[in-house]
Amino acid sequence: MISGKFGEVKRCVERNTGGHFAAKFVPIASAEDRQSIQNEIAIMNKLRHPRLIQLYDAYAYKDEVVMVLELITGGELFERIIDESFDLNETRCIRFMSEILQGVEYIHAQGVIHLDLKVSV
């Protein structure tokens, strides 16, 4: 599906239920990497909000951690916005900003600061 600075994300299917999820494969090159991903998992486990991607499980395997996440389809918001055929009117803009800010407000209320918010890829 997507590769980035902090790993690769692939679509996966749970065999027993047929449920679709995203599997984020995060390489672990050092003890610092392992601690960082463990911290991320601990934070994600305590955050439950409809505007946040949910973590369902995590597995350590050799030199990587696999995080099983809620699957969000539809692509990147930024890609949709810059698409010339997409009508970004004021109402849509307000809705997008409101939904993003609801999630940010929630994590801040939980004492968490998101350090990777960005407007583009």
Backbone as JSON, one array per atom type, in Angstrom:
{
  "sequence": "MISGKFGEVKRCVERNTGGHFAAKFVPIASAEDRQSIQNEIAIMNKLRHPRLIQLYDAYAYKDEVVMVLELITGGELFERIIDESFDLNETRCIRFMSEILQGVEYIHAQGVIHLDLKVSV",
  "N": [[0.81, -1.19, 0.0], [1.74, 1.4, 1.02], [4.86, 3.05, 1.5], [7.13, 4.47, 3.82], [9.03, 6.81, 5.84], [9.04, 5.59, 8.36], [8.53, 2.9, 7.99], [6.68, 0.29, 6.29], [3.44, -0.09, 4.94], [0.91, -2.45, 4.58], [-2.02, -3.91, 3.16], [-4.05, -6.25, 4.88], [-5.72, -9.39, 5.6], [-7.74, -10.86, 8.02], [-7.77, -14.19, 8.68], [-9.76, -15.85, 9.96], [-12.05, -14.24, 10.3], [-12.28, -12.68, 8.05], [-11.91, -10.01, 8.16], [-10.64, -6.79, 7.24], [-7.53, -5.15, 7.5], [-4.81, -2.85, 8.21], [-1.41, -3.5, 7.99], [1.38, -2.43, 9.56], [4.72, -2.44, 9.02], [7.5, -2.1, 10.87], [10.85, -1.44, 10.85], [13.39, -2.57, 13.1], [16.29, -1.4, 14.18], [17.88, -0.86, 16.31], [18.28, -0.73, 19.92], [17.18, 1.63, 20.76], [15.34, 2.17, 18.69], [13.57, 0.05, 19.17], [12.58, 0.73, 21.72], [11.35, 3.15, 21.11], [9.25, 2.37, 19.34], [7.85, 0.71, 21.07], [6.96, 2.62, 22.89], [5.27, 4.12, 21.2], [3.31, 2.18, 20.65], [2.26, 1.76, 23.23], [1.12, 4.27, 23.73], [-0.77, 4.41, 21.63], [-2.42, 2.31, 22.37], [-3.83, 3.35, 24.51], [-5.37, 5.37, 23.46], [-8.53, 6.07, 22.3], [-10.64, 7.0, 19.92], [-12.98, 8.22, 17.52], [-11.79, 9.68, 15.46], [-9.21, 8.89, 15.25], [-6.78, 6.58, 14.03], [-7.1, 3.23, 14.87], [-5.22, 0.99, 16.88], [-5.0, -2.43, 16.77], [-3.47, -4.69, 17.37], [-0.1, -5.83, 18.02], [2.99, -7.19, 16.96], [6.15, -8.53, 17.66], [8.76, -9.42, 15.57], [11.61, -10.96, 14.75], [13.69, -8.66, 13.38], [11.85, -6.6, 13.26], [8.76, -4.86, 13.96], [5.35, -5.57, 13.77], [2.5, -3.79, 13.34], [-0.9, -4.02, 13.75], [-3.44, -2.35, 12.33], [-6.39, -0.25, 12.16], [-7.99, -0.21, 9.05], [-7.97, 2.31, 6.74], [-9.55, 3.47, 3.99], [-9.48, 5.08, 0.74], [-7.41, 6.75, 0.23], [-4.84, 9.34, 0.53], [-5.59, 12.38, 2.16], [-4.39, 14.78, 1.31], [-3.66, 14.16, -1.35], [-6.18, 13.9, -2.49], [-7.16, 16.51, -2.21], [-5.44, 18.02, -3.87], [-6.08, 17.04, -6.33], [-7.26, 17.92, -9.44], [-9.87, 17.43, -10.25], [-11.31, 17.34, -7.96], [-13.66, 18.95, -5.98], [-12.97, 21.25, -3.83], [-14.66, 22.79, -1.7], [-15.83, 25.41, 0.53], [-17.4, 24.26, 2.56], [-16.57, 21.54, 2.6], [-13.89, 21.92, 3.27], [-14.11, 23.02, 5.85], [-15.26, 20.82, 7.14], [-13.21, 18.85, 6.9], [-11.1, 20.11, 8.35], [-12.32, 20.36, 10.85], [-12.71, 17.66, 11.6], [-10.05, 16.73, 11.73], [-9.03, 18.4, 13.74], [-10.63, 17.6, 15.9], [-9.55, 15.09, 16.51], [-6.9, 15.86, 17.18], [-7.39, 17.57, 19.35], [-8.43, 15.7, 21.17], [-6.2, 13.94, 21.6], [-4.41, 15.74, 22.75], [-5.79, 16.37, 25.08], [-5.41, 14.01, 26.39], [-2.84, 14.2, 27.15], [-0.94, 13.82, 25.19], [1.25, 14.63, 22.55], [1.24, 15.05, 19.12], [3.81, 14.41, 16.97], [4.16, 14.31, 14.26], [2.45, 15.53, 12.43], [1.47, 16.61, 9.25], [1.07, 18.57, 6.26], [1.39, 17.57, 3.77], [2.7, 14.85, 1.76]],
  "CA": [[0.0, 0.0, 0.0], [2.51, 2.63, 1.13], [6.13, 2.98, 2.23], [7.5, 5.78, 4.33], [10.22, 6.93, 6.69], [8.97, 4.74, 9.53], [8.1, 1.55, 7.68], [5.85, -0.02, 5.13], [2.08, -0.48, 5.33], [0.27, -3.34, 3.62], [-3.38, -4.35, 3.49], [-4.07, -7.65, 5.27], [-7.04, -9.95, 5.88], [-7.75, -11.82, 9.12], [-8.27, -15.44, 8.08], [-10.97, -16.39, 10.59], [-13.23, -13.37, 10.18], [-12.29, -11.97, 6.77], [-11.76, -8.58, 8.42], [-9.53, -6.13, 6.56], [-6.74, -4.3, 8.37], [-3.54, -2.38, 7.69], [-0.27, -4.01, 8.76], [2.52, -1.52, 9.47], [5.97, -3.14, 9.31], [8.47, -1.1, 11.33], [12.15, -2.07, 11.09], [14.05, -2.3, 14.38], [17.73, -1.48, 13.95], [18.62, -0.61, 17.55], [17.48, -0.75, 21.15], [16.44, 2.9, 20.75], [14.19, 1.94, 17.8], [12.63, -0.84, 19.85], [11.94, 1.51, 22.79], [10.49, 4.14, 20.47], [8.04, 1.72, 18.84], [7.09, 0.27, 22.25], [6.28, 3.82, 23.4], [4.18, 4.42, 20.28], [2.26, 1.17, 20.86], [1.63, 2.04, 24.53], [0.27, 5.46, 23.56], [-1.91, 4.06, 20.77], [-3.32, 1.42, 23.12], [-4.68, 4.1, 25.44], [-6.17, 6.37, 22.74], [-9.71, 5.54, 21.61], [-11.44, 8.12, 19.42], [-13.37, 7.94, 16.14], [-10.95, 10.41, 14.5], [-7.85, 8.35, 15.3], [-6.62, 5.21, 13.57], [-7.01, 2.36, 16.03], [-4.28, -0.12, 16.92], [-5.66, -3.65, 17.25], [-2.5, -5.64, 17.91], [1.28, -5.61, 17.59], [3.81, -8.4, 17.08], [7.58, -8.4, 17.41], [9.23, -10.54, 14.76], [13.02, -10.78, 14.38], [14.18, -7.28, 13.42], [10.78, -5.65, 12.96], [7.49, -4.94, 14.68], [4.19, -5.45, 12.89], [1.36, -3.19, 14.03], [-2.16, -4.27, 13.04], [-4.17, -1.1, 12.49], [-7.63, -0.02, 11.44], [-7.76, 0.1, 7.64], [-8.66, 3.5, 6.24], [-9.45, 3.48, 2.53], [-9.8, 6.36, 0.12], [-6.19, 7.48, -0.09], [-4.38, 10.46, 1.34], [-6.39, 13.6, 2.04], [-3.64, 15.75, 0.5], [-3.78, 13.78, -2.76], [-7.54, 14.22, -2.91], [-7.3, 17.96, -2.27], [-4.73, 18.59, -5.02], [-6.66, 16.51, -7.55], [-8.0, 18.99, -10.12], [-11.28, 17.09, -10.39], [-11.94, 17.39, -6.64], [-14.23, 20.26, -5.65], [-12.71, 21.6, -2.44], [-15.42, 23.99, -1.37], [-15.68, 25.85, 1.92], [-18.04, 23.29, 3.45], [-15.67, 20.38, 2.74], [-12.7, 22.36, 3.99], [-14.48, 23.13, 7.26], [-15.45, 19.46, 7.66], [-11.9, 18.22, 7.04], [-10.38, 20.73, 9.45], [-13.01, 20.02, 12.09], [-12.42, 16.26, 11.95], [-8.64, 16.64, 12.13], [-8.87, 19.07, 15.03], [-11.26, 16.78, 16.94], [-8.55, 14.1, 16.9], [-5.79, 16.54, 17.85], [-7.89, 18.01, 20.66], [-8.53, 14.51, 22.04], [-4.88, 13.45, 22.05], [-3.85, 16.74, 23.67], [-6.48, 16.2, 26.37], [-4.85, 12.81, 27.01], [-1.45, 14.48, 27.48], [-0.1, 13.34, 24.1], [1.5, 15.59, 21.48], [1.56, 14.36, 17.87], [5.01, 15.06, 16.44], [4.33, 14.01, 12.84], [1.37, 16.08, 11.6], [2.0, 17.3, 8.07], [0.04, 18.91, 5.29], [1.63, 16.83, 2.53], [3.57, 13.68, 1.85]],
  "C": [[0.86, 1.26, 0.0], [3.81, 2.36, 1.9], [6.49, 4.38, 2.67], [8.73, 5.69, 5.2], [10.22, 5.91, 7.82], [8.43, 3.35, 9.23], [7.23, 1.45, 6.46], [4.49, -0.48, 5.64], [1.47, -1.3, 4.21], [-1.14, -3.68, 4.1], [-3.3, -5.83, 3.85], [-5.49, -8.08, 5.61], [-6.89, -10.97, 7.01], [-8.45, -13.08, 8.62], [-9.6, -15.91, 8.66], [-12.21, -15.56, 10.32], [-13.36, -12.72, 8.81], [-12.16, -10.47, 6.93], [-10.52, -8.01, 7.75], [-8.86, -5.14, 7.51], [-5.54, -3.77, 7.59], [-2.45, -2.94, 8.59], [0.92, -3.08, 8.5], [3.76, -2.27, 9.93], [7.04, -2.09, 9.63], [9.8, -1.8, 11.61], [12.75, -1.63, 12.43], [15.55, -2.51, 14.18], [18.54, -1.32, 15.23], [17.68, -0.72, 18.74], [16.65, 0.53, 21.26], [15.2, 2.8, 19.86], [13.12, 1.11, 18.51], [11.87, -0.09, 20.95], [10.96, 2.52, 22.2], [9.18, 3.53, 19.99], [7.2, 1.19, 20.01], [6.34, 1.44, 22.88], [5.08, 4.18, 22.53], [3.01, 3.46, 20.49], [1.52, 1.44, 22.18], [0.69, 3.24, 24.43], [-0.96, 5.12, 22.74], [-2.91, 3.16, 21.49], [-4.25, 2.19, 24.06], [-5.58, 5.12, 24.76], [-7.3, 5.7, 21.98], [-10.6, 6.71, 21.21], [-11.78, 7.85, 17.96], [-12.54, 8.66, 15.08], [-9.49, 9.94, 14.5], [-7.84, 6.93, 14.76], [-6.37, 4.33, 14.78], [-5.97, 1.26, 15.83], [-5.0, -1.32, 17.5], [-4.69, -4.64, 17.88], [-1.11, -5.25, 17.41], [2.08, -6.87, 17.88], [5.26, -8.04, 16.81], [8.02, -9.64, 16.65], [10.63, -10.22, 14.26], [13.41, -9.31, 14.52], [13.12, -6.26, 13.0], [9.6, -5.86, 13.9], [6.39, -4.75, 13.66], [3.03, -4.93, 13.74], [0.12, -3.42, 13.17], [-3.1, -3.11, 13.37], [-5.51, -1.13, 11.75], [-7.29, 0.37, 10.0], [-8.62, 1.29, 7.24], [-8.45, 3.52, 4.73], [-9.76, 4.87, 2.0], [-8.58, 7.21, -0.18], [-5.88, 8.62, 0.87], [-5.26, 11.68, 1.1], [-5.69, 14.61, 1.14], [-3.77, 15.44, -0.98], [-5.17, 14.1, -3.3], [-7.69, 15.73, -3.12], [-6.62, 18.54, -3.51], [-5.22, 18.04, -6.35], [-7.55, 17.58, -8.19], [-9.49, 18.69, -10.24], [-12.03, 17.14, -9.05], [-12.4, 18.81, -6.34], [-14.04, 20.53, -4.16], [-13.42, 22.92, -2.13], [-15.26, 24.3, 0.12], [-16.27, 24.85, 2.91], [-17.15, 22.08, 3.68], [-14.44, 20.75, 3.54], [-12.97, 22.45, 5.49], [-14.64, 21.75, 7.87], [-14.11, 18.77, 7.89], [-11.15, 18.79, 8.24], [-11.01, 20.37, 10.8], [-12.68, 18.6, 12.54], [-10.98, 16.08, 12.41], [-8.46, 17.24, 13.53], [-9.56, 18.33, 16.17], [-10.27, 15.73, 17.44], [-7.4, 14.72, 17.67], [-6.2, 17.0, 19.24], [-7.96, 16.84, 21.65], [-7.16, 14.06, 22.52], [-4.22, 14.44, 22.99], [-4.49, 16.62, 25.05], [-5.98, 14.98, 27.12], [-3.37, 13.0, 27.38], [-0.47, 14.02, 26.42], [0.04, 14.46, 23.07], [1.92, 14.8, 20.24], [2.72, 15.1, 17.22], [5.17, 14.86, 14.94], [3.13, 14.48, 12.01], [2.0, 16.82, 10.44], [0.88, 17.55, 7.08], [0.23, 18.18, 3.97], [2.57, 15.68, 2.79], [5.01, 14.09, 1.73]]
}
